[in-house]
PDB file of C-alpha atoms in Angstrom:
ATOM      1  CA  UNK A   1      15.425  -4.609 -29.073  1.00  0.00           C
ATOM      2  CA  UNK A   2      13.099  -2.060 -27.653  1.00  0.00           C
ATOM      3  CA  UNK A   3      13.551  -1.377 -24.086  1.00  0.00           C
ATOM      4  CA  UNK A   4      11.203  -2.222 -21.536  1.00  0.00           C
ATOM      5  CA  UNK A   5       9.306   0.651 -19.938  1.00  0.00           C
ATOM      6  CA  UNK A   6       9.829   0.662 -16.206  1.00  0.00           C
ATOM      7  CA  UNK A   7       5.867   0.719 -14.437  1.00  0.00           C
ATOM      8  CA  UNK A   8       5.465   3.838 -12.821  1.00  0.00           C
ATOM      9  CA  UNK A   9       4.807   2.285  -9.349  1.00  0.00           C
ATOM     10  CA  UNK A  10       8.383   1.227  -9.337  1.00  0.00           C
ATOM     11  CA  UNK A  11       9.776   4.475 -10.561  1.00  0.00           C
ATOM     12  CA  UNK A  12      10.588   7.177  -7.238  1.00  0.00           C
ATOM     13  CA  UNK A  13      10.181   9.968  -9.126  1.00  0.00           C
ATOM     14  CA  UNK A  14       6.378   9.106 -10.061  1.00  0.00           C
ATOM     15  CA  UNK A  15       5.795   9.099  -6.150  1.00  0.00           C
ATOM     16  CA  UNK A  16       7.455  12.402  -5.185  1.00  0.00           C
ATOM     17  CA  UNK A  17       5.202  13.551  -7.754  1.00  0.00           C
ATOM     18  CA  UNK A  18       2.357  12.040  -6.148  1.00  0.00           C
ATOM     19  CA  UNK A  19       3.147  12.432  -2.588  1.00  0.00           C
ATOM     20  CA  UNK A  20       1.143  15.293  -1.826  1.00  0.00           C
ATOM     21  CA  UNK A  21      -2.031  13.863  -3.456  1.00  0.00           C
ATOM     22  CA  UNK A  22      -1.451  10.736  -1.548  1.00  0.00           C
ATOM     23  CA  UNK A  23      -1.330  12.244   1.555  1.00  0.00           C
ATOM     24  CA  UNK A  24      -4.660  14.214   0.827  1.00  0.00           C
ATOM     25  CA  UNK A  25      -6.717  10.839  -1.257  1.00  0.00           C
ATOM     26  CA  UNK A  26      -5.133   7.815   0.218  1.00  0.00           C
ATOM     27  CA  UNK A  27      -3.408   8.526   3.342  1.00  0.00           C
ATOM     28  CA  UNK A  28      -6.713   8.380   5.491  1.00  0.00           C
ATOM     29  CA  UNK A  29      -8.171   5.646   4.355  1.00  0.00           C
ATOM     30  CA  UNK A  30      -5.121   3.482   4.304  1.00  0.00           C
ATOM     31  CA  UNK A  31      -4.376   5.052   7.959  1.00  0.00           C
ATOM     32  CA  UNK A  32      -7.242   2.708   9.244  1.00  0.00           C
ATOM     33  CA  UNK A  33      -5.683  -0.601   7.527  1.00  0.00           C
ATOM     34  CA  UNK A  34      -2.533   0.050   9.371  1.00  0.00           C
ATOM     35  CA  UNK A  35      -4.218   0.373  12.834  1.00  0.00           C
ATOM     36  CA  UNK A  36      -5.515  -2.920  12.133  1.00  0.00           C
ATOM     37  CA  UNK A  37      -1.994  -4.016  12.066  1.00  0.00           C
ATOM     38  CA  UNK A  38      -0.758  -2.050  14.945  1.00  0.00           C
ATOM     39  CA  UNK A  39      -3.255  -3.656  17.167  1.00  0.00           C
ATOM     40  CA  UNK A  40      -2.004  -7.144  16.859  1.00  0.00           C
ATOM     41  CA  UNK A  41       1.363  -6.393  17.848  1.00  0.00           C
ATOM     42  CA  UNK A  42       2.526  -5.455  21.325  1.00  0.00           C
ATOM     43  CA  UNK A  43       4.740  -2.124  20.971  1.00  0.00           C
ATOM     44  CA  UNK A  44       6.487  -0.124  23.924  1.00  0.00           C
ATOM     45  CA  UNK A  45       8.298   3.080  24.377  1.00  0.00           C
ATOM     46  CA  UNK A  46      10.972   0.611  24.300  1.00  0.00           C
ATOM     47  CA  UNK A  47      10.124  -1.033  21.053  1.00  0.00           C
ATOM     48  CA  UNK A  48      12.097  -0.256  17.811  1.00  0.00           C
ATOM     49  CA  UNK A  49       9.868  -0.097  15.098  1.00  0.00           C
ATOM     50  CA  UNK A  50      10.752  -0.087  11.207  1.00  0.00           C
ATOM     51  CA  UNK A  51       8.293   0.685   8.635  1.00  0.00           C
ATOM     52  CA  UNK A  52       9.346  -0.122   4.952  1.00  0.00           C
ATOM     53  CA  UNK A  53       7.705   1.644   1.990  1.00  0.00           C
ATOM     54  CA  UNK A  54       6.246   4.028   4.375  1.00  0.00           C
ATOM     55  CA  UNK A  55       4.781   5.894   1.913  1.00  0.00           C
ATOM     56  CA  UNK A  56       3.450   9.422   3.612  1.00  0.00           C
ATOM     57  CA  UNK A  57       3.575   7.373   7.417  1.00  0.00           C
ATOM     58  CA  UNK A  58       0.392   6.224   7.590  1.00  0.00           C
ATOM     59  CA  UNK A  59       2.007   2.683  10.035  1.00  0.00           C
ATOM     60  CA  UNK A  60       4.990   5.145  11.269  1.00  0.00           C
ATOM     61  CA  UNK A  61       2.644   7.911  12.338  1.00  0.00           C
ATOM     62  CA  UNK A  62       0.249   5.867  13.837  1.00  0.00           C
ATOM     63  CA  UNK A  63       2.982   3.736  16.054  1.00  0.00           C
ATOM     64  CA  UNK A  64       4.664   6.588  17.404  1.00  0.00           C
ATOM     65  CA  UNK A  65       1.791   7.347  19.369  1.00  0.00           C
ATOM     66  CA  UNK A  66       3.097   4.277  21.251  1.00  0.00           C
ATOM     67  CA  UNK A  67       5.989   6.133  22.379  1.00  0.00           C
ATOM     68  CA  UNK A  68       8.364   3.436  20.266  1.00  0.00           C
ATOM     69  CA  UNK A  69      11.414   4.659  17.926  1.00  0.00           C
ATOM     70  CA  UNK A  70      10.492   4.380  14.349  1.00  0.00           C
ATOM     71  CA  UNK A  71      12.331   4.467  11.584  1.00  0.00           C
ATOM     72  CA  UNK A  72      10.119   5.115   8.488  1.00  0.00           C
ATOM     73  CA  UNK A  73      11.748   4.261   4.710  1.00  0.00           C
ATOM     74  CA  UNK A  74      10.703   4.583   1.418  1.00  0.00           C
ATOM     75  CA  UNK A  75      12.711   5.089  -1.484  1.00  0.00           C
ATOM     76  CA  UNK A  76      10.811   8.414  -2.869  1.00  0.00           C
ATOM     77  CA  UNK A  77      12.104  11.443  -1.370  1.00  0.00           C
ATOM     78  CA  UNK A  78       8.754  13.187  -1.857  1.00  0.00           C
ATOM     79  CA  UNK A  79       7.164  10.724   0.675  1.00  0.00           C
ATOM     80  CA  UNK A  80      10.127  10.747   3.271  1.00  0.00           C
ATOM     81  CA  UNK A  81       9.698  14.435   3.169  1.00  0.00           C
ATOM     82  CA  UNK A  82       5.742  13.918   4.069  1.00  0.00           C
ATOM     83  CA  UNK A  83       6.775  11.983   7.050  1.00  0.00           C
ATOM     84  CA  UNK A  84       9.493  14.288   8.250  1.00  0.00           C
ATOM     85  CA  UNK A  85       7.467  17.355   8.171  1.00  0.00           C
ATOM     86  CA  UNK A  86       4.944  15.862  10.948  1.00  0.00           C
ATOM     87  CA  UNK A  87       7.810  16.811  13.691  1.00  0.00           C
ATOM     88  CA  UNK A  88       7.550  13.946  15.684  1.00  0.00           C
ATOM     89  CA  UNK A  89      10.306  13.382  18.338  1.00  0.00           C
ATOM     90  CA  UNK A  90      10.779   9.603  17.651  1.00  0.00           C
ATOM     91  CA  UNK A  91       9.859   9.026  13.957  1.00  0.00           C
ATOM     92  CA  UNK A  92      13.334   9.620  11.863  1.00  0.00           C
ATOM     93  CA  UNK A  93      12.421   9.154   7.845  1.00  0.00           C
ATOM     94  CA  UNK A  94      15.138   8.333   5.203  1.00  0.00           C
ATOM     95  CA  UNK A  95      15.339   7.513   1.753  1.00  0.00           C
ATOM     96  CA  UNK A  96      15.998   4.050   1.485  1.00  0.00           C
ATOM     97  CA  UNK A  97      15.007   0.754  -1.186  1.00  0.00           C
ATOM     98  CA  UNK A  98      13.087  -1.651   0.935  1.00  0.00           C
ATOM     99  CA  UNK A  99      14.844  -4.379  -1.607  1.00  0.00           C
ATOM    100  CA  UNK A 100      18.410  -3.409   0.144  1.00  0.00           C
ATOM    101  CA  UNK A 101      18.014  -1.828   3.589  1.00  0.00           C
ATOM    102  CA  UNK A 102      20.860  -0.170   4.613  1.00  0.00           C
ATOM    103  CA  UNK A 103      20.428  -1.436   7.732  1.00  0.00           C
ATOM    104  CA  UNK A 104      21.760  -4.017  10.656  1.00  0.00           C
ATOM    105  CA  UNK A 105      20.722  -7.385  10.906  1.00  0.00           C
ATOM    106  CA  UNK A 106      18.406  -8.318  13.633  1.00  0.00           C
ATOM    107  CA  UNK A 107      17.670  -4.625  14.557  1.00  0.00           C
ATOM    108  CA  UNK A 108      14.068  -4.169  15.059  1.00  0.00           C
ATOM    109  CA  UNK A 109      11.197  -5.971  17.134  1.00  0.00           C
ATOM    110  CA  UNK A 110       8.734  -5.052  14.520  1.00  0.00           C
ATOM    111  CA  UNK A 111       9.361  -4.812  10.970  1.00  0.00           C
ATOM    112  CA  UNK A 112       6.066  -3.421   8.988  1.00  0.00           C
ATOM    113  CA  UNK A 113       5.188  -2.651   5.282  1.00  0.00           C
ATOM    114  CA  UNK A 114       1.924  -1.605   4.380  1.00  0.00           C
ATOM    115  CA  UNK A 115       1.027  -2.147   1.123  1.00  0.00           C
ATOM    116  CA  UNK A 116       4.644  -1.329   0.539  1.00  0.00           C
ATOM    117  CA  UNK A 117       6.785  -4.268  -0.085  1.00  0.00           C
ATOM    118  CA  UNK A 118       4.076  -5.796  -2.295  1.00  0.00           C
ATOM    119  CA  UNK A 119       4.594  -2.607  -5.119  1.00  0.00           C
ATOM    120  CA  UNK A 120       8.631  -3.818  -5.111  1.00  0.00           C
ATOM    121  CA  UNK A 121      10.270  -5.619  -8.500  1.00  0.00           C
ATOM    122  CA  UNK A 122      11.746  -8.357  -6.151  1.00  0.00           C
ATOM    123  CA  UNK A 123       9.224  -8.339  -3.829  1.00  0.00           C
ATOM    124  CA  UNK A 124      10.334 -11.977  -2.482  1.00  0.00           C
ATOM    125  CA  UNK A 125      13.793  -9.912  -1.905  1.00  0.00           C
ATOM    126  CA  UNK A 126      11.793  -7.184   0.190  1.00  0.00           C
ATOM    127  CA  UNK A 127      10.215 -10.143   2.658  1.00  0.00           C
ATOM    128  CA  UNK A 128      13.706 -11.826   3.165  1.00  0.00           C
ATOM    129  CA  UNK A 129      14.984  -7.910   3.991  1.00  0.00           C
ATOM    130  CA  UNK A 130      12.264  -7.833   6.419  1.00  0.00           C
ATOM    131  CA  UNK A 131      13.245 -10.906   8.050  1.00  0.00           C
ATOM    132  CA  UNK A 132      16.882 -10.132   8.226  1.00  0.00           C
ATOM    133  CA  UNK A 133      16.779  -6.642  10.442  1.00  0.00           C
ATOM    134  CA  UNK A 134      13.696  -8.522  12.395  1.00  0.00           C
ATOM    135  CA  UNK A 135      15.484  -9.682  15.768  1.00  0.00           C
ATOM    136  CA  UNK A 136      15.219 -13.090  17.221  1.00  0.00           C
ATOM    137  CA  UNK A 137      11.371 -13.220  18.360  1.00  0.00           C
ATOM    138  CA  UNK A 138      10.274 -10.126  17.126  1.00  0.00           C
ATOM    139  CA  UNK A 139       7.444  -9.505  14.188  1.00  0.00           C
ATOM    140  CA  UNK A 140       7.165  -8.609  10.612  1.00  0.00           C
ATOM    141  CA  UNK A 141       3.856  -7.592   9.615  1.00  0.00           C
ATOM    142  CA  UNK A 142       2.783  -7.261   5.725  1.00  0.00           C
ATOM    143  CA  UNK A 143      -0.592  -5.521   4.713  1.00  0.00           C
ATOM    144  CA  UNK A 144      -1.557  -6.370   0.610  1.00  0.00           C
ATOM    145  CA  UNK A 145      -4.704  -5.740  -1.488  1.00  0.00           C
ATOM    146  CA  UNK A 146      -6.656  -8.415  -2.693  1.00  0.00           C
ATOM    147  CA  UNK A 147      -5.720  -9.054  -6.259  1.00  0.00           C
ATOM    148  CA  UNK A 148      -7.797  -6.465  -7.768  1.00  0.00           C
ATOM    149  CA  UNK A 149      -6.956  -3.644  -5.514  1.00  0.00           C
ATOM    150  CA  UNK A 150      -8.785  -0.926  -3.170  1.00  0.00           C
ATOM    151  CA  UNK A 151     -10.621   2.452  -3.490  1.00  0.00           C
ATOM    152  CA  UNK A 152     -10.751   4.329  -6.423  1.00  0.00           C
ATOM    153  CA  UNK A 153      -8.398   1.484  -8.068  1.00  0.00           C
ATOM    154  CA  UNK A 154     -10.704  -0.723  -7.387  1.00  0.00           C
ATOM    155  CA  UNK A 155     -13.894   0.883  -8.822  1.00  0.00           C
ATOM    156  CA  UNK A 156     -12.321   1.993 -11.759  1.00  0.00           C
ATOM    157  CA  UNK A 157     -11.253  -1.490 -12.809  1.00  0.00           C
ATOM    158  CA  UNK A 158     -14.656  -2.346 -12.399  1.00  0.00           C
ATOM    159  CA  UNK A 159     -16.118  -0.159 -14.210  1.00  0.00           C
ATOM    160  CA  UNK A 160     -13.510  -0.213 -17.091  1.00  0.00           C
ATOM    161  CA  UNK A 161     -14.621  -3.886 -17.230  1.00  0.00           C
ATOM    162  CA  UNK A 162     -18.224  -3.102 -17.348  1.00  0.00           C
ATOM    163  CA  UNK A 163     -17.970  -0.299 -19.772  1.00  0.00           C
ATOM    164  CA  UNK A 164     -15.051  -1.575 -21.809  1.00  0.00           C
ATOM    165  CA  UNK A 165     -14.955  -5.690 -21.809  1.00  0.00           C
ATOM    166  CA  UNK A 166     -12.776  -5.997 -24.601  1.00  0.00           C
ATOM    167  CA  UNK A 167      -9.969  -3.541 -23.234  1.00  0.00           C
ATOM    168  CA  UNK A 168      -7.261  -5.062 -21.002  1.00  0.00           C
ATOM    169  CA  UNK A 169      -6.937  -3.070 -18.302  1.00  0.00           C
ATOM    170  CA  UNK A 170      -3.529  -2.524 -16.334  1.00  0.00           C
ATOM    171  CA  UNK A 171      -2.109  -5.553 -14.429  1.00  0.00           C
ATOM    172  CA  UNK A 172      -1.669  -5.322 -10.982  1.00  0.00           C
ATOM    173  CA  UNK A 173       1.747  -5.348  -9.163  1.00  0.00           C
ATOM    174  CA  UNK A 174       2.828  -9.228  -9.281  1.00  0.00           C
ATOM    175  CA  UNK A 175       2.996  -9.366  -5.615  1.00  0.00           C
ATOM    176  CA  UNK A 176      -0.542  -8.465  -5.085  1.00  0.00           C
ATOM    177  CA  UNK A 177      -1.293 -10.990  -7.753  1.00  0.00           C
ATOM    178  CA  UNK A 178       0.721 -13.179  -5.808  1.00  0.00           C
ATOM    179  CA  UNK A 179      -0.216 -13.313  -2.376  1.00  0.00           C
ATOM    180  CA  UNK A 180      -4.206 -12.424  -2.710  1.00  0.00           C
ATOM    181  CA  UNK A 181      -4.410 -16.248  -1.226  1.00  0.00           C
ATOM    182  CA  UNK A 182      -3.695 -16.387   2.427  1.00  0.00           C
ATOM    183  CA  UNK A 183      -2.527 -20.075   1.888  1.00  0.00           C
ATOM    184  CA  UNK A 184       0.158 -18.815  -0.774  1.00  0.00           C
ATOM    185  CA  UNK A 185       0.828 -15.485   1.177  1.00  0.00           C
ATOM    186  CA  UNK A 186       1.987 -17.690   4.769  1.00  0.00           C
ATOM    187  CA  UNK A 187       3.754 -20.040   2.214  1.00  0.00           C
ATOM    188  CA  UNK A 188       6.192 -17.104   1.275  1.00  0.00           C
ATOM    189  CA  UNK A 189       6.574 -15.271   4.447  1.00  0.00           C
ATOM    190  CA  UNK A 190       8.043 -18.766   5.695  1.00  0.00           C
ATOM    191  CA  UNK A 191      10.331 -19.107   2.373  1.00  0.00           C
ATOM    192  CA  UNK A 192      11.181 -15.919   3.845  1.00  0.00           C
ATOM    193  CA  UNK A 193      12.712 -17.137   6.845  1.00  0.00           C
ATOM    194  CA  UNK A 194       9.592 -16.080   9.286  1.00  0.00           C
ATOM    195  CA  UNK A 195       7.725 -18.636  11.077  1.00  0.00           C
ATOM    196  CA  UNK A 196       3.633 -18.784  12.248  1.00  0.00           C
ATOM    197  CA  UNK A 197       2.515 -16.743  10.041  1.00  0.00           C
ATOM    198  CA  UNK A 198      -1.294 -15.906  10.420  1.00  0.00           C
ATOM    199  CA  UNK A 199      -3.207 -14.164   8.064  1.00  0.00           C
ATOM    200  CA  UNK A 200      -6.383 -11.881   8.636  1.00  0.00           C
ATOM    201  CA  UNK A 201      -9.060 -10.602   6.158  1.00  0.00           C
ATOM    202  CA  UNK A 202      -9.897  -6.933   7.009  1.00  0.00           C
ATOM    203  CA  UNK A 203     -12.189  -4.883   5.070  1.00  0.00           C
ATOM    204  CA  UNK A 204     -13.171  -1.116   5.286  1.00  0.00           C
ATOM    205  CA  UNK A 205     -15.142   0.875   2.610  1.00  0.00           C
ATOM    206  CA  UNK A 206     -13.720   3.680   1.043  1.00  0.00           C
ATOM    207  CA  UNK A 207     -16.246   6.480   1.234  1.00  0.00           C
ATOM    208  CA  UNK A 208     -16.416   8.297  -2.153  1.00  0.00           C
ATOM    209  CA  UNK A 209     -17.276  11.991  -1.930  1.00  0.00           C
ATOM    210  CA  UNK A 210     -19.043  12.529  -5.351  1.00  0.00           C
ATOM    211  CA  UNK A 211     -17.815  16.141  -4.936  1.00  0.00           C
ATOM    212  CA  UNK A 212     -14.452  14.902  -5.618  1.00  0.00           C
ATOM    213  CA  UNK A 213     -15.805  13.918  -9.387  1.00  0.00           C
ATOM    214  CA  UNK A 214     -15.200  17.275 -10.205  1.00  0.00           C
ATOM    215  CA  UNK A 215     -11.690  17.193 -10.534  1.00  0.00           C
ATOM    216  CA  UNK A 216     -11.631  13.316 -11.744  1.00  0.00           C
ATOM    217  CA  UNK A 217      -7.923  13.641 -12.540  1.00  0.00           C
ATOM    218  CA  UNK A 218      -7.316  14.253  -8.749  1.00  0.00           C
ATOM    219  CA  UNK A 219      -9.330  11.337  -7.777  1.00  0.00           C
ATOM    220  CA  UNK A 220      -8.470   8.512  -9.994  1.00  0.00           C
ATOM    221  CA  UNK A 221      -5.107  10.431 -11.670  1.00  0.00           C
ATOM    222  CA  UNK A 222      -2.732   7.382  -9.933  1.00  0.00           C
ATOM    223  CA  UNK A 223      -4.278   5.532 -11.616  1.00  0.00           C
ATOM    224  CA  UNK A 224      -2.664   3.620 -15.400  1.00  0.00           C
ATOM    225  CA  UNK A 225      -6.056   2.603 -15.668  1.00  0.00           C
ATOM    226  CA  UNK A 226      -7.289   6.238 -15.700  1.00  0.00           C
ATOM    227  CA  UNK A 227      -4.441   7.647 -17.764  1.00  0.00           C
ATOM    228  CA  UNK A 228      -4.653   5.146 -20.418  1.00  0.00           C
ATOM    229  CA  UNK A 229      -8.468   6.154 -21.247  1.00  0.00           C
ATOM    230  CA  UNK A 230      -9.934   8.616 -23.868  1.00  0.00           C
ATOM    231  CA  UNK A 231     -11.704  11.995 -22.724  1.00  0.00           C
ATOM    232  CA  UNK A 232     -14.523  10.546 -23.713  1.00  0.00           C
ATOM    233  CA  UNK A 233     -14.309   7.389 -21.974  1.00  0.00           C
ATOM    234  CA  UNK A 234     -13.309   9.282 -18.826  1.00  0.00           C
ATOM    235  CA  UNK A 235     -16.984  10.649 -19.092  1.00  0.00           C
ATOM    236  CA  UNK A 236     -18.154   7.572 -19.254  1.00  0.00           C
ATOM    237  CA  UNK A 237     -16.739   6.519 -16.272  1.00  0.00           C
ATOM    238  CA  UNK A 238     -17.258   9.296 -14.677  1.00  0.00           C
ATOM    239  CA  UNK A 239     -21.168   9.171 -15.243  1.00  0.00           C
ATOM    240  CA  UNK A 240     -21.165   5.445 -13.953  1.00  0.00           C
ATOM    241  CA  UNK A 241     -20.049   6.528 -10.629  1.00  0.00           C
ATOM    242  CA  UNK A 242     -22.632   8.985 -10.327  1.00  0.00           C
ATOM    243  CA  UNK A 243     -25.571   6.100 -11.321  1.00  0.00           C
ATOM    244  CA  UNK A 244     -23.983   3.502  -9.056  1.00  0.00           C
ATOM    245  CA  UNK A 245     -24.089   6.688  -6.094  1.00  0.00           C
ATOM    246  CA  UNK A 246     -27.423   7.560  -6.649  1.00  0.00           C
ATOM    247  CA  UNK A 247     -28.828  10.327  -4.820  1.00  0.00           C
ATOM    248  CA  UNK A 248     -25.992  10.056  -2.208  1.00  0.00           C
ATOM    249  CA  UNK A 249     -23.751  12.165  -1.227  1.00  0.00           C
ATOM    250  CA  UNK A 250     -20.807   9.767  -1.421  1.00  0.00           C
ATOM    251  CA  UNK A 251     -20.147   6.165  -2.422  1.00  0.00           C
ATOM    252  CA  UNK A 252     -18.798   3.116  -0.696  1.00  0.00           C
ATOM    253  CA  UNK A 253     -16.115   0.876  -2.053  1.00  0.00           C
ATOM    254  CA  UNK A 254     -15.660  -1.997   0.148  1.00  0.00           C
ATOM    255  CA  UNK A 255     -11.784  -2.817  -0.117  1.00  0.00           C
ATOM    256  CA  UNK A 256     -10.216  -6.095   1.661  1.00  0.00           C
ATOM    257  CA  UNK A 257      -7.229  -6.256   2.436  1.00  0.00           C
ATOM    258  CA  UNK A 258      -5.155  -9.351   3.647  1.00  0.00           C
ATOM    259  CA  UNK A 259      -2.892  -8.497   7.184  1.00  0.00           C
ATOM    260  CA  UNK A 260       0.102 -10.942   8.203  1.00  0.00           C
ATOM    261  CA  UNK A 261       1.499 -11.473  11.320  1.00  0.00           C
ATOM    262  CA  UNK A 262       4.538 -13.572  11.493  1.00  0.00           C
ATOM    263  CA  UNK A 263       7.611 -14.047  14.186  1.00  0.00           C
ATOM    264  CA  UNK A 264      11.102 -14.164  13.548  1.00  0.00           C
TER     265      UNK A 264
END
């Protein structure tokens, strides 16, 4: 039986790879998603903060300026290294899965993954290990795409589906699939064991700097959707994004996310 190729989203050593280029492409842009989520939850200099599947910090970095201890996690190296090197007095990083924190129970006020827990295999087991080191009353806050993604990701499906109808493209992490409906997305924070869940809509263009075309394998190289296309076909592509920009200088990809707020 042949074995089943593990997706590279759920492999660490494709993100230590990519850690560096995340910070540069995605880091910003997903920086303002998790202010959003900051902003509808209390914290204090007395507030400890965990933020799984951290990625490069963009949550961790952002709440320190609170004055609260964070712990940032993420099971690539590469990106716990990314948060470490920032310095910061009360942000400690480790390596750690998100699917088996090795962690107390009932440890933090405010437990937050940002498009994080929603790239896991057993995602459902990554919401019930948010819930667990969440203390009595405290918060766990989930950030996910809508179903067909954000930024580059997004346009690229797009246009792979305008310039290539009859080619699959890549399937989205099941999570994302998963909890794109607000309805089905409280519904599983509260199998979870979180209660009151509300979830918000927020959406923020990605600004495309057509510049950036000039290295395409930079810009959309994250991407299976990218990798899986022909040399030629990446011309294609690449031509479509400079008709859809025009005579701009960049190009906006309006990208929703869904935000969750629920209590322990």
């Amino acid at each position: 039986m042949p074995e089943i190729e593990t997706p590279p989203f759920e492999n660490p050593d494709h993100w230590d790879k990519a850690a560096r280029q995340y910070r540069q492409t995605a880091h910003i842009f997903t920086s303002r998603f998790a202010e959003d989520a900051l902003v509808r939850v209390t914290l204090t200099p007395q507030s400890h903060v965990l933020d799984v599947a951290a990625g490069t910090g963009a949550l961790a970095l952002a709440a320190a300026r609170t004055g609260a201890h964070i712990l940032a996690t993420d099971f690539s190296p590469g990106m716990v290294a990314c948060i470490a090197e920032a310095g910061l007095p009360n942000v400690e990083a480790r390596t750690m899965d998100g699917q088996s924190l090795d962690l107390p129970d009932e440890t933090f006020d405010a437990v937050f993954s940002i498009f994080g827990v929603i790239m896991f295999p057993d995602w459902r087991k990554g919401l019930a290990e948010m819930r667990r080191v969440t203390r009595p009353g405290g918060y766990g806050v989930v950030a996910t795409w809508q179903d067909q993604g954000a930024a580059t990701f997004l346009l690229l499906g797009q246009i792979r589906k305008k310039l290539f109808p009859d080619r699959a493209g890549i399937a989205m992490p099941q999570a994302i699939q998963a909890l794109s409906n607000p309805d089905d997305f409280a519904r599983e924070l509260v199998t979870a064991g979180y209660r009151d869940p509300r979830i918000e809509s927020v959406t923020h263009d990605y600004l495309l700097d057509l510049a950036a075309l000039d290295d395409p394998d930079t810009l959309f190289g994250m991407s299976p959707d990218w990798v899986s296309l022909s040399n030629a076909e990446k011309a294609k592509v690449i031509a479509e994004v400079r008709i859809m920009a025009g005579d701009r200088p960049d190009l906006p990809i309006p990208s929703t996310a869904l935000i969750a707020i629920a209590k322990r």
